[in-house]
mmCIF file with all atom_site columns, C-alpha atoms in Angstrom:
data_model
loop_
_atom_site.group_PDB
_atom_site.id
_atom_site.type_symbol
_atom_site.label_atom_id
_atom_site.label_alt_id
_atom_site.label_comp_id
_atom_site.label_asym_id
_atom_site.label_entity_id
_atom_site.label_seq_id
_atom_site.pdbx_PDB_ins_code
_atom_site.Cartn_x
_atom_site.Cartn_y
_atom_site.Cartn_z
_atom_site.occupancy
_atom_site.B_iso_or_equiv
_atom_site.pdbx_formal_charge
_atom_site.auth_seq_id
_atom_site.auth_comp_id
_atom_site.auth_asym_id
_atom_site.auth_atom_id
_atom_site.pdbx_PDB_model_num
ATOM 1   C CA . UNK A 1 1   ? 0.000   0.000   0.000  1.00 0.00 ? 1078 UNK A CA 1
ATOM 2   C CA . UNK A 1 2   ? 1.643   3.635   -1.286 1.00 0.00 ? 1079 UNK A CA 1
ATOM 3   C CA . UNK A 1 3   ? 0.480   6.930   0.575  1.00 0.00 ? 1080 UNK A CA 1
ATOM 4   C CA . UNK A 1 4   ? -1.950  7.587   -2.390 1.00 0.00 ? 1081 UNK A CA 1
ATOM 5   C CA . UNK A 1 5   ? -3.975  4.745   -1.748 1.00 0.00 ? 1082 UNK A CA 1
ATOM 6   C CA . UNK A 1 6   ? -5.226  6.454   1.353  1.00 0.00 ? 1083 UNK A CA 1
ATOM 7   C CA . UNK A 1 7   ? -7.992  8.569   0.444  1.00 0.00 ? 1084 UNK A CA 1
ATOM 8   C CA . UNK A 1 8   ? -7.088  12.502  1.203  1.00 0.00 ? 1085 UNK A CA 1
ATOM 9   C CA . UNK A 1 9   ? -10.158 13.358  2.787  1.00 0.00 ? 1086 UNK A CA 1
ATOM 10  C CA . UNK A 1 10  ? -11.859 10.716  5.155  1.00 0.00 ? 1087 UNK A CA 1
ATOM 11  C CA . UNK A 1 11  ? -13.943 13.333  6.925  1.00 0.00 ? 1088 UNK A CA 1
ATOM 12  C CA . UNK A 1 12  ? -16.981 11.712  7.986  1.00 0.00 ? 1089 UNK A CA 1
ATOM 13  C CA . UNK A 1 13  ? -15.847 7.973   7.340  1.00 0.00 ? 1090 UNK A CA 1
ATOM 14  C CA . UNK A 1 14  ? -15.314 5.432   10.888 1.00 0.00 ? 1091 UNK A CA 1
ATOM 15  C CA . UNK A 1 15  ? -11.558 4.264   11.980 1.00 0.00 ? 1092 UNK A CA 1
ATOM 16  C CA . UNK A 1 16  ? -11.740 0.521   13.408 1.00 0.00 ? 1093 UNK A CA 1
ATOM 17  C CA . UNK A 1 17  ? -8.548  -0.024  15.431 1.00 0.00 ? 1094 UNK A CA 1
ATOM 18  C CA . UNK A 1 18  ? -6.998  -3.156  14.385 1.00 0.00 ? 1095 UNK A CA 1
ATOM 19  C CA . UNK A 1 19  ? -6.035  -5.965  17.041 1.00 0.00 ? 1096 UNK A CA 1
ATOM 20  C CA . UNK A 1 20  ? -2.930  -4.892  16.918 1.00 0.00 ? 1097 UNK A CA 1
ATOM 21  C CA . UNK A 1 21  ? -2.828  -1.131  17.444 1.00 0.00 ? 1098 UNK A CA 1
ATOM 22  C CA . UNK A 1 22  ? 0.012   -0.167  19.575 1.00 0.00 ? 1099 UNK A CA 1
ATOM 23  C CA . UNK A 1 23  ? -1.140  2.470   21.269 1.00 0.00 ? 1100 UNK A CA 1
ATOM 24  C CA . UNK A 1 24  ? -3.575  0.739   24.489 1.00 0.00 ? 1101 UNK A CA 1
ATOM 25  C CA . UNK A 1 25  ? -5.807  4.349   24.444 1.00 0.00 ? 1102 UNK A CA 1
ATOM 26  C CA . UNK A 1 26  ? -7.077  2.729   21.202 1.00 0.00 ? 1103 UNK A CA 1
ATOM 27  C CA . UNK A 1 27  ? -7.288  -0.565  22.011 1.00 0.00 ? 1104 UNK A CA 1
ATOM 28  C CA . UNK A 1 28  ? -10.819 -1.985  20.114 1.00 0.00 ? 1105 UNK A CA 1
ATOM 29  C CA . UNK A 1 29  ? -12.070 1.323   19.413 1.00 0.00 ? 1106 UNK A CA 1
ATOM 30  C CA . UNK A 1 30  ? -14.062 3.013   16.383 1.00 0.00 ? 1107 UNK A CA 1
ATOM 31  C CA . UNK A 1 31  ? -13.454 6.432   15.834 1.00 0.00 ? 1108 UNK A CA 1
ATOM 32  C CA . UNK A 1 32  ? -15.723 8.925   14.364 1.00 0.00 ? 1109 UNK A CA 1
ATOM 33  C CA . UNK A 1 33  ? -13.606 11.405  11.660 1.00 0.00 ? 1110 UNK A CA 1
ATOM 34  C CA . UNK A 1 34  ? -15.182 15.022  12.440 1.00 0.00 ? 1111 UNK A CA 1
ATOM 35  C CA . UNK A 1 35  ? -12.065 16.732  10.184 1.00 0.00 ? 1112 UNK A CA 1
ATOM 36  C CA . UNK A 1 36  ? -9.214  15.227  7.727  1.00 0.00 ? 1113 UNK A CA 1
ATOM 37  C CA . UNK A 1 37  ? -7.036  16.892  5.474  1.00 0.00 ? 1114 UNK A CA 1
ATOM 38  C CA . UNK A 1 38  ? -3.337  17.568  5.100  1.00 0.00 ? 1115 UNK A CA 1
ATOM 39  C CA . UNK A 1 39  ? -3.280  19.749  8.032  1.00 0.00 ? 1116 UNK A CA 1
ATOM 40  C CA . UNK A 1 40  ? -4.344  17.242  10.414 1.00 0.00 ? 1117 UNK A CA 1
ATOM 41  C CA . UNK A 1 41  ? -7.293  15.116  11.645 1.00 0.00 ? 1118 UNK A CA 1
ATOM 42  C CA . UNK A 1 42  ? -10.088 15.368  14.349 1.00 0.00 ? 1119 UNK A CA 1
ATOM 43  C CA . UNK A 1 43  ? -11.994 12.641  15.540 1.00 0.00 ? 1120 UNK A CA 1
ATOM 44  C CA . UNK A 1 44  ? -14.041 11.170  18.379 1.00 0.00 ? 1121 UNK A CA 1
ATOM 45  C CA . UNK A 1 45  ? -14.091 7.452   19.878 1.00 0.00 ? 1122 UNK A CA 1
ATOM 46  C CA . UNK A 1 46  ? -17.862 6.618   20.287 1.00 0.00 ? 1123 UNK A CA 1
ATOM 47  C CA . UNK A 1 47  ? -17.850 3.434   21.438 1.00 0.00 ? 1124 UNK A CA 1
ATOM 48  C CA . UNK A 1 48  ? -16.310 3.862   24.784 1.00 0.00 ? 1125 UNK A CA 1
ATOM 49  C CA . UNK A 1 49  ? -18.547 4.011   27.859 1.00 0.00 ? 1126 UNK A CA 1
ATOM 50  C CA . UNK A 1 50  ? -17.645 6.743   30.859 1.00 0.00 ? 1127 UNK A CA 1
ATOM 51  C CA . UNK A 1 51  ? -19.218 4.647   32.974 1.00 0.00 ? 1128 UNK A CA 1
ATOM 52  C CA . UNK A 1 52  ? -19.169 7.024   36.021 1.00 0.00 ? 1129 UNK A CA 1
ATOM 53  C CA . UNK A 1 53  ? -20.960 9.549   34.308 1.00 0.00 ? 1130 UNK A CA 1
ATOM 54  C CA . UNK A 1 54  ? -24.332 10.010  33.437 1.00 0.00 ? 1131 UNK A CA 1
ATOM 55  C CA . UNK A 1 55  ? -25.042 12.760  31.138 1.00 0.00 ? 1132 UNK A CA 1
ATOM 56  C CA . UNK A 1 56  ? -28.018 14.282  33.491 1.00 0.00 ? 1133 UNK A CA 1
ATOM 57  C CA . UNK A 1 57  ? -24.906 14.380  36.289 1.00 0.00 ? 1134 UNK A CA 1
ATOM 58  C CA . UNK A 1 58  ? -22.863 16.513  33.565 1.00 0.00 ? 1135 UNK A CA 1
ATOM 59  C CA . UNK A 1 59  ? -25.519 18.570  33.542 1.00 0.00 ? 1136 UNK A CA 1
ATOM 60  C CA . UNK A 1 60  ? -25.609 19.218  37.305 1.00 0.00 ? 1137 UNK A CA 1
ATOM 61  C CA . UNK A 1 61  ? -22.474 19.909  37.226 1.00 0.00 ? 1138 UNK A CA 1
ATOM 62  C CA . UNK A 1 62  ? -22.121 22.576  35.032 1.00 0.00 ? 1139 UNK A CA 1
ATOM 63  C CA . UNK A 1 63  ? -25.321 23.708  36.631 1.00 0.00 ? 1140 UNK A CA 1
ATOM 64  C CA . UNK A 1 64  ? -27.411 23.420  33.491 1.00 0.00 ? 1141 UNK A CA 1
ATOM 65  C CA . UNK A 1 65  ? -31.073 23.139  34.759 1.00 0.00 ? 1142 UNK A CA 1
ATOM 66  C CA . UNK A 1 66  ? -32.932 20.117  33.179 1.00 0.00 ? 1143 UNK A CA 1
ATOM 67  C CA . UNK A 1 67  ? -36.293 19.626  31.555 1.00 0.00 ? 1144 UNK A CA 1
ATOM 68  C CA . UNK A 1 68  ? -36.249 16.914  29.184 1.00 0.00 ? 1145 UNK A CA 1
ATOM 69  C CA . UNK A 1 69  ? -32.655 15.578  28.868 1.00 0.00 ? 1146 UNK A CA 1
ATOM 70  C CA . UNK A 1 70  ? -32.209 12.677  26.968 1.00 0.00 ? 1147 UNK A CA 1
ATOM 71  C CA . UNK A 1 71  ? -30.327 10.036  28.374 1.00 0.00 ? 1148 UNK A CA 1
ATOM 72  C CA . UNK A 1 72  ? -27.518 10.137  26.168 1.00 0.00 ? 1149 UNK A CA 1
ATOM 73  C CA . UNK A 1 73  ? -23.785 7.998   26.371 1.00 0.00 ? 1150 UNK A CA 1
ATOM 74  C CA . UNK A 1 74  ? -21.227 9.826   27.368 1.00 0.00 ? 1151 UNK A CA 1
ATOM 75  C CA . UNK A 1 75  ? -18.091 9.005   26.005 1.00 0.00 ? 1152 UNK A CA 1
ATOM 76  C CA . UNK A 1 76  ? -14.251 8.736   26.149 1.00 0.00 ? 1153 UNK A CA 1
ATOM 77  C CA . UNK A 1 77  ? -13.915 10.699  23.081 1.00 0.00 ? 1154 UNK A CA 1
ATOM 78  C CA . UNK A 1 78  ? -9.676  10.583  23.388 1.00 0.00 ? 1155 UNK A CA 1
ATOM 79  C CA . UNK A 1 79  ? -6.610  11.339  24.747 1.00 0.00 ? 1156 UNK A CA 1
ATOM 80  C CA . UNK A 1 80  ? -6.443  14.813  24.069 1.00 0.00 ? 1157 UNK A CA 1
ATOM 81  C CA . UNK A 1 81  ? -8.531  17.719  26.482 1.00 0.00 ? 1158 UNK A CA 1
ATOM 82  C CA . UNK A 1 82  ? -10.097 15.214  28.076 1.00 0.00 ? 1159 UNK A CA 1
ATOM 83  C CA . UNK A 1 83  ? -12.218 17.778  30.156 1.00 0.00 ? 1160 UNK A CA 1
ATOM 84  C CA . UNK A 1 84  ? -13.198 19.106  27.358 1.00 0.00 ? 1161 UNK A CA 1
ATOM 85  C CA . UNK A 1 85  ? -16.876 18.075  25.717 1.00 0.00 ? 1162 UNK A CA 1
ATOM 86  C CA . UNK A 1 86  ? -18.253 17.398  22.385 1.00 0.00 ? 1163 UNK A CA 1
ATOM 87  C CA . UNK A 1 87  ? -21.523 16.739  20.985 1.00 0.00 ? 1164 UNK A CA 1
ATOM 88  C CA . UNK A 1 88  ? -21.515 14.682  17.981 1.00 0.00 ? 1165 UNK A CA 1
ATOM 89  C CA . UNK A 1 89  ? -24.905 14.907  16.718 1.00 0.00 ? 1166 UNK A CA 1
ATOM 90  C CA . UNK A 1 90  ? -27.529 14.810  13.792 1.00 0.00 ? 1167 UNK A CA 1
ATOM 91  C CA . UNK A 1 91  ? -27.011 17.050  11.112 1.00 0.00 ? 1168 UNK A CA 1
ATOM 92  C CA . UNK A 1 92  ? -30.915 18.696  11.412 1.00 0.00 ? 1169 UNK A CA 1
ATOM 93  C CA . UNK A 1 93  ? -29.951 20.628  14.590 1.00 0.00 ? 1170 UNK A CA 1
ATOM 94  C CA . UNK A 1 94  ? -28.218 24.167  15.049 1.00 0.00 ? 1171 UNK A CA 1
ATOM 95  C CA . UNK A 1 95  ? -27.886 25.572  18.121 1.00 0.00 ? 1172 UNK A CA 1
ATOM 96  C CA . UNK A 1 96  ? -29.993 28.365  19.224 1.00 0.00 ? 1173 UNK A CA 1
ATOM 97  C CA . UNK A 1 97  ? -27.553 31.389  19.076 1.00 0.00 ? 1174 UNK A CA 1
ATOM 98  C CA . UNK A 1 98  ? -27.763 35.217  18.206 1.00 0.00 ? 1175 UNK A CA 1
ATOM 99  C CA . UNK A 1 99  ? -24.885 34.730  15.407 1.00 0.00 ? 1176 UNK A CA 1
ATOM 100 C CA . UNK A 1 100 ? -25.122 31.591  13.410 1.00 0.00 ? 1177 UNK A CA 1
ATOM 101 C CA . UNK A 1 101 ? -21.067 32.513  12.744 1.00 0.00 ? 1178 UNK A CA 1
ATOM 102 C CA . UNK A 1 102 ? -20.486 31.600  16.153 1.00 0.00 ? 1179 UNK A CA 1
ATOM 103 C CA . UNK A 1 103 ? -22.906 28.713  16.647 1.00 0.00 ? 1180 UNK A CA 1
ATOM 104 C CA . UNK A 1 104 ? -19.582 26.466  17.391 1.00 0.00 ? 1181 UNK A CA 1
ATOM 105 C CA . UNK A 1 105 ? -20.838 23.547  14.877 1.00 0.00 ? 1182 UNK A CA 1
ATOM 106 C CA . UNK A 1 106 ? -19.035 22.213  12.857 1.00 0.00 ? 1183 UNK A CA 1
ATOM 107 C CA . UNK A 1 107 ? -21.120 20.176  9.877  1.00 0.00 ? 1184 UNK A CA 1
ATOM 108 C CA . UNK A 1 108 ? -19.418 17.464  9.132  1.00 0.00 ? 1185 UNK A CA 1
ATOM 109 C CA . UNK A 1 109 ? -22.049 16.217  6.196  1.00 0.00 ? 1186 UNK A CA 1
ATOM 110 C CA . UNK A 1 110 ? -25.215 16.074  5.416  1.00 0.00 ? 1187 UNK A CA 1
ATOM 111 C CA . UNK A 1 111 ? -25.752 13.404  8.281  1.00 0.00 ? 1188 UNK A CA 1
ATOM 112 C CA . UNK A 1 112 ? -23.695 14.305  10.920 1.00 0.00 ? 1189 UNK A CA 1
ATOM 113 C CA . UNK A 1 113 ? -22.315 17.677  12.847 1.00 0.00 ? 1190 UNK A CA 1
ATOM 114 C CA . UNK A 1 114 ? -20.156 18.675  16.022 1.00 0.00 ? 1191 UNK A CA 1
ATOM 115 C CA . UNK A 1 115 ? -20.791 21.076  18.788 1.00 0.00 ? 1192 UNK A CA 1
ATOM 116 C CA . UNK A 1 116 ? -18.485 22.241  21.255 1.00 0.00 ? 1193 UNK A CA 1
ATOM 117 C CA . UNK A 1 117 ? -20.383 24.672  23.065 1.00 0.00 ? 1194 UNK A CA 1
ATOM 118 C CA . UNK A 1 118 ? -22.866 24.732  26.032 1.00 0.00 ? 1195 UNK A CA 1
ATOM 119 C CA . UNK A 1 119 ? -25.543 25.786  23.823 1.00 0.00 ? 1196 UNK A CA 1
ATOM 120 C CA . UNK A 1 120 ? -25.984 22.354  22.668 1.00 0.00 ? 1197 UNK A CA 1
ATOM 121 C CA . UNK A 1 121 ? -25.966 20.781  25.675 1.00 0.00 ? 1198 UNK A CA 1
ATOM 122 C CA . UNK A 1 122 ? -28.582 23.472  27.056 1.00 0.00 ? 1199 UNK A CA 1
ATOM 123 C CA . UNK A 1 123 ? -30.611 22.592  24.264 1.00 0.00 ? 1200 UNK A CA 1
ATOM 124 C CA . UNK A 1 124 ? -30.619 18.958  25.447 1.00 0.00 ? 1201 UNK A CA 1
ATOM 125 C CA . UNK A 1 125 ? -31.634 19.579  29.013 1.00 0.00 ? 1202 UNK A CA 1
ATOM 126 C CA . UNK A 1 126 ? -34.363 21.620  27.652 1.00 0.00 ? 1203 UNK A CA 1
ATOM 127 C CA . UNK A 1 127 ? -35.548 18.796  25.161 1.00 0.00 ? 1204 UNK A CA 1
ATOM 128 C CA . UNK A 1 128 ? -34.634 21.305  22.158 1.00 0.00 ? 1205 UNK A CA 1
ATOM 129 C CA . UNK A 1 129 ? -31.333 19.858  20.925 1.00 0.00 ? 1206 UNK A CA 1
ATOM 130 C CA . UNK A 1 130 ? -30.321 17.051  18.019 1.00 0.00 ? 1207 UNK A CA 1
ATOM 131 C CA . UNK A 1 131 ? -32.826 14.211  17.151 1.00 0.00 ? 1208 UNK A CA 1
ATOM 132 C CA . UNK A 1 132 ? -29.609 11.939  17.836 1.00 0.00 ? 1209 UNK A CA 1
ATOM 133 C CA . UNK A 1 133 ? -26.593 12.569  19.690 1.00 0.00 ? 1210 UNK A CA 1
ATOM 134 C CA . UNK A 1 134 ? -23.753 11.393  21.642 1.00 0.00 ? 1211 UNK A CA 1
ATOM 135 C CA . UNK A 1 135 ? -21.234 13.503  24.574 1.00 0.00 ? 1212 UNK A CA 1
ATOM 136 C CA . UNK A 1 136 ? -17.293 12.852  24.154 1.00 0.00 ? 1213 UNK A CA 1
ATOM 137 C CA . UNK A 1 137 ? -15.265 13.809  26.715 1.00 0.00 ? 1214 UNK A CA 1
ATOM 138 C CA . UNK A 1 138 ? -11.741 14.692  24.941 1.00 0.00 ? 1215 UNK A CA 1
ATOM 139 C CA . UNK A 1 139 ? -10.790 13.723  21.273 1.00 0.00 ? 1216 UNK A CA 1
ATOM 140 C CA . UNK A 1 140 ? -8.755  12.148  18.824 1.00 0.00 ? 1217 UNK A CA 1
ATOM 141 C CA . UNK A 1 141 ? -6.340  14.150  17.016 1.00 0.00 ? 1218 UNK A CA 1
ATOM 142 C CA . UNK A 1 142 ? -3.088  13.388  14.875 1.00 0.00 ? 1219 UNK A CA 1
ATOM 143 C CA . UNK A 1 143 ? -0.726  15.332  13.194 1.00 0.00 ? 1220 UNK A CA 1
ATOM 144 C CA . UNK A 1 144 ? -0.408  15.899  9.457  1.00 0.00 ? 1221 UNK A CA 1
ATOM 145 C CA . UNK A 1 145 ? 0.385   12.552  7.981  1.00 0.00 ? 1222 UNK A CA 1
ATOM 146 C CA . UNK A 1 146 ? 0.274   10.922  10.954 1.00 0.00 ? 1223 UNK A CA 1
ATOM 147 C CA . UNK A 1 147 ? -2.926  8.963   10.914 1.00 0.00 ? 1224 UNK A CA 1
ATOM 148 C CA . UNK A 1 148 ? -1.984  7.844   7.021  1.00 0.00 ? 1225 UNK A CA 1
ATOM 149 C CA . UNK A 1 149 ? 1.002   6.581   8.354  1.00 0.00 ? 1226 UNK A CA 1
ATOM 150 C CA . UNK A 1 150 ? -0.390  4.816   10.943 1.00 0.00 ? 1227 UNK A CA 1
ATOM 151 C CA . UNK A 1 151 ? -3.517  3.502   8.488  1.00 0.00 ? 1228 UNK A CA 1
ATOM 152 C CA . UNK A 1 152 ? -0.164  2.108   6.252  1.00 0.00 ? 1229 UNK A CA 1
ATOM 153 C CA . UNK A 1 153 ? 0.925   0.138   8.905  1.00 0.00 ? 1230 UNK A CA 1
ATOM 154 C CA . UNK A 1 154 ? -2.015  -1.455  9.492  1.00 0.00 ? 1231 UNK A CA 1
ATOM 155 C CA . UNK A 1 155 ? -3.269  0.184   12.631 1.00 0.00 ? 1232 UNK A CA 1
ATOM 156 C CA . UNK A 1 156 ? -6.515  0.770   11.257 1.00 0.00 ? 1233 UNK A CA 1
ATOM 157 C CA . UNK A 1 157 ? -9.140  0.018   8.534  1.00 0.00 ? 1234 UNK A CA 1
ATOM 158 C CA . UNK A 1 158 ? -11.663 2.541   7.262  1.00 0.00 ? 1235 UNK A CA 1
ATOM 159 C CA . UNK A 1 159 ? -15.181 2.348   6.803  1.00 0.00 ? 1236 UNK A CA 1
ATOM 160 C CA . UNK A 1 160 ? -18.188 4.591   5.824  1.00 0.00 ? 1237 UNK A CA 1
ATOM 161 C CA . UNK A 1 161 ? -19.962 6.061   8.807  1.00 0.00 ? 1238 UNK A CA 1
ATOM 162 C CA . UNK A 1 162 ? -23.938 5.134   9.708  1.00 0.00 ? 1239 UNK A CA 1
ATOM 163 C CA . UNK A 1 163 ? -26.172 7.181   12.252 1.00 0.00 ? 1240 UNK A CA 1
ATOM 164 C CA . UNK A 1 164 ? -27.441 3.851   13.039 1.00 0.00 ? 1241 UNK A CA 1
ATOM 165 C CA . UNK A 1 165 ? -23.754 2.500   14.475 1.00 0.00 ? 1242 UNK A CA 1
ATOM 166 C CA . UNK A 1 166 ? -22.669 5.872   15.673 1.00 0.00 ? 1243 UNK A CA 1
ATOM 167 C CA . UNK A 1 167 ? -25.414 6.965   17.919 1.00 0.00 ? 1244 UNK A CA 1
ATOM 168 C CA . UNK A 1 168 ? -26.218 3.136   18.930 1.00 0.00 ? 1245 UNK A CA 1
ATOM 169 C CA . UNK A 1 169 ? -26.778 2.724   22.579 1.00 0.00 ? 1246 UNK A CA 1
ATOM 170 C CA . UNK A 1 170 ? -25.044 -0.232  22.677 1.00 0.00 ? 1247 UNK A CA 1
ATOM 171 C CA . UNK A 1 171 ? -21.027 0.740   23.026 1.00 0.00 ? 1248 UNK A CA 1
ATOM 172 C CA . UNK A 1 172 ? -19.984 -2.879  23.258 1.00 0.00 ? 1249 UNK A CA 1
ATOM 173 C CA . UNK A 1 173 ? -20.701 -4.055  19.763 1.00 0.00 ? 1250 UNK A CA 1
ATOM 174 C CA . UNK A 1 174 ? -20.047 -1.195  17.929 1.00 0.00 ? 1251 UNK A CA 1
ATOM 175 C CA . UNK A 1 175 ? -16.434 -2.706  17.211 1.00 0.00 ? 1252 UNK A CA 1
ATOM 176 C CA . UNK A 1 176 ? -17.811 -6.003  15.685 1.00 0.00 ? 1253 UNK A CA 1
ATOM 177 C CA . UNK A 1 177 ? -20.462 -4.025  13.464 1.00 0.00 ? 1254 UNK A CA 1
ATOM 178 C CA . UNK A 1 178 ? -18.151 -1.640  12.137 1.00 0.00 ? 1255 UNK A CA 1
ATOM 179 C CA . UNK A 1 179 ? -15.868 -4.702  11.212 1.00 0.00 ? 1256 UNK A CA 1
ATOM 180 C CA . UNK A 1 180 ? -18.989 -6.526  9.998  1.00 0.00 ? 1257 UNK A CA 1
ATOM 181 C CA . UNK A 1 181 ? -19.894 -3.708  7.513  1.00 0.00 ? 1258 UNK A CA 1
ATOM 182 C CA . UNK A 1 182 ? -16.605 -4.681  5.817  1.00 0.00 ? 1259 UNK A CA 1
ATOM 183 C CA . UNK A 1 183 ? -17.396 -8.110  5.487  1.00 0.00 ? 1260 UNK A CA 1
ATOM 184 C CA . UNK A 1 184 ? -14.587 -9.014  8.248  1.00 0.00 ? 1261 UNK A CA 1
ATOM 185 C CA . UNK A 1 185 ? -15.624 -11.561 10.701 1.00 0.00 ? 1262 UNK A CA 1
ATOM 186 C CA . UNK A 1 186 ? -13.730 -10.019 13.637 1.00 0.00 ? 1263 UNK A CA 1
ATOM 187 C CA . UNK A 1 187 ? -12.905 -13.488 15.067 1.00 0.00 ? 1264 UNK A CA 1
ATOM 188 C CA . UNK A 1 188 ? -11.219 -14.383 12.294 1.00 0.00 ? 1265 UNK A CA 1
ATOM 189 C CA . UNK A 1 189 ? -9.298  -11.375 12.262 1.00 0.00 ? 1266 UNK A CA 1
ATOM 190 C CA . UNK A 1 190 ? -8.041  -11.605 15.822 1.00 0.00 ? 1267 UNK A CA 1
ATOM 191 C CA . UNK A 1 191 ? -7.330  -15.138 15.218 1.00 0.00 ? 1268 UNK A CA 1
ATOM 192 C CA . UNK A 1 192 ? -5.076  -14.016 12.055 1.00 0.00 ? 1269 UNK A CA 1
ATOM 193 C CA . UNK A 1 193 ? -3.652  -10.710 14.022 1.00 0.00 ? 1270 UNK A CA 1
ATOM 194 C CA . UNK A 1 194 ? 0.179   -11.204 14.631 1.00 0.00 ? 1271 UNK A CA 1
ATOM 195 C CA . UNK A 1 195 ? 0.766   -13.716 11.975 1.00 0.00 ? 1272 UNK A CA 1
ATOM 196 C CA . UNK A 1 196 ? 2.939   -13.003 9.488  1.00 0.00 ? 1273 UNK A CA 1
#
């Protein structure tokens, strides 16, 4: 595999860490692309469970009254700012702000979008926000080149992104579906991984 068989822009597309990803932060996770291109990449993990936190304690603690909060996963969204939230969410919504300039979305496509402000999340305690949505708690992020390099080596595979996987309550089998919308039976990849 040559650098130009990695597609320049994977914005929007899912990373499935491979059994044998080095790095343990990544160990069996999928990672949502929210921004790829030459200057770097931006992604969330969103099938990793913060177990101790609910989102309605979130909430509470950034003293955001609650009306109608969904009960949505929050996530371990990576290793970088991990105090720092994200709302990866359906594309329909846009936060309710003075300046749509300064809304702090990014759209991602026509499916998906990212907020990073507490707009969103007041929207979701008052039952106004996204029709689908998940928190992260830090992010993903690598360097220019860096994630190509690491996709050459076999660290991950690629695969187009559903609402249907992302926003799935159920963190545990995200892994195996992502791997299954390949075609890859993900015990016979693990049974294969280390062999040359």
């Amino acid at each position: 595999m040559t650098p130009e068989t990695v597609p320049s822009d994977l914005t929007g597309q899912l990373l499935i860490a491979m059994p044998g990803m080095g790095d343990p932060r990544f160990h069996g996770s999928v990672v949502f692309l929210c921004a790829h291109s030459e200057t770097g990449t931006m992604g969330l993990i969103v099938n990793k469970a913060i177990t101790e936190l609910t989102f309605a304690e979130m909430l509470d603690q950034l003293e955001i009254p609650v009306d109608a909060a969904p009960d949505l996963p929050v996530c371990f969204g990576g290793p970088l700012e991990t105090g720092r939230g994200f709302v990866l969410h359906s594309a329909e919504y846009a936060p309710r702000t003075r300046d749509a300039a300064e809304d702090g979305t990014l759209r991602v496509d026509n499916r998906f979008a990212m907020t990073a402000t507490l707009d969103v999340l007041r929207d979701l305690a008052d039952g106004h926000g996204p029709k689908q949505a998940l928190l992260a708690l830090g992010y993903a992020g690598w360097g220019p080149g860096q994630l190509e390099s690491e996709i050459l080596r076999n660290g991950w595979l690629t695969c187009a992104a559903s609402p249907t996987l992302v926003f799935g309550r159920r963190m545990d089998g995200k892994w195996e579906a992502a791997l299954a919308s390949l075609g890859i039976d993900p015990l016979m990849l693990s049974s294969e991984a280390g062999h040359a």
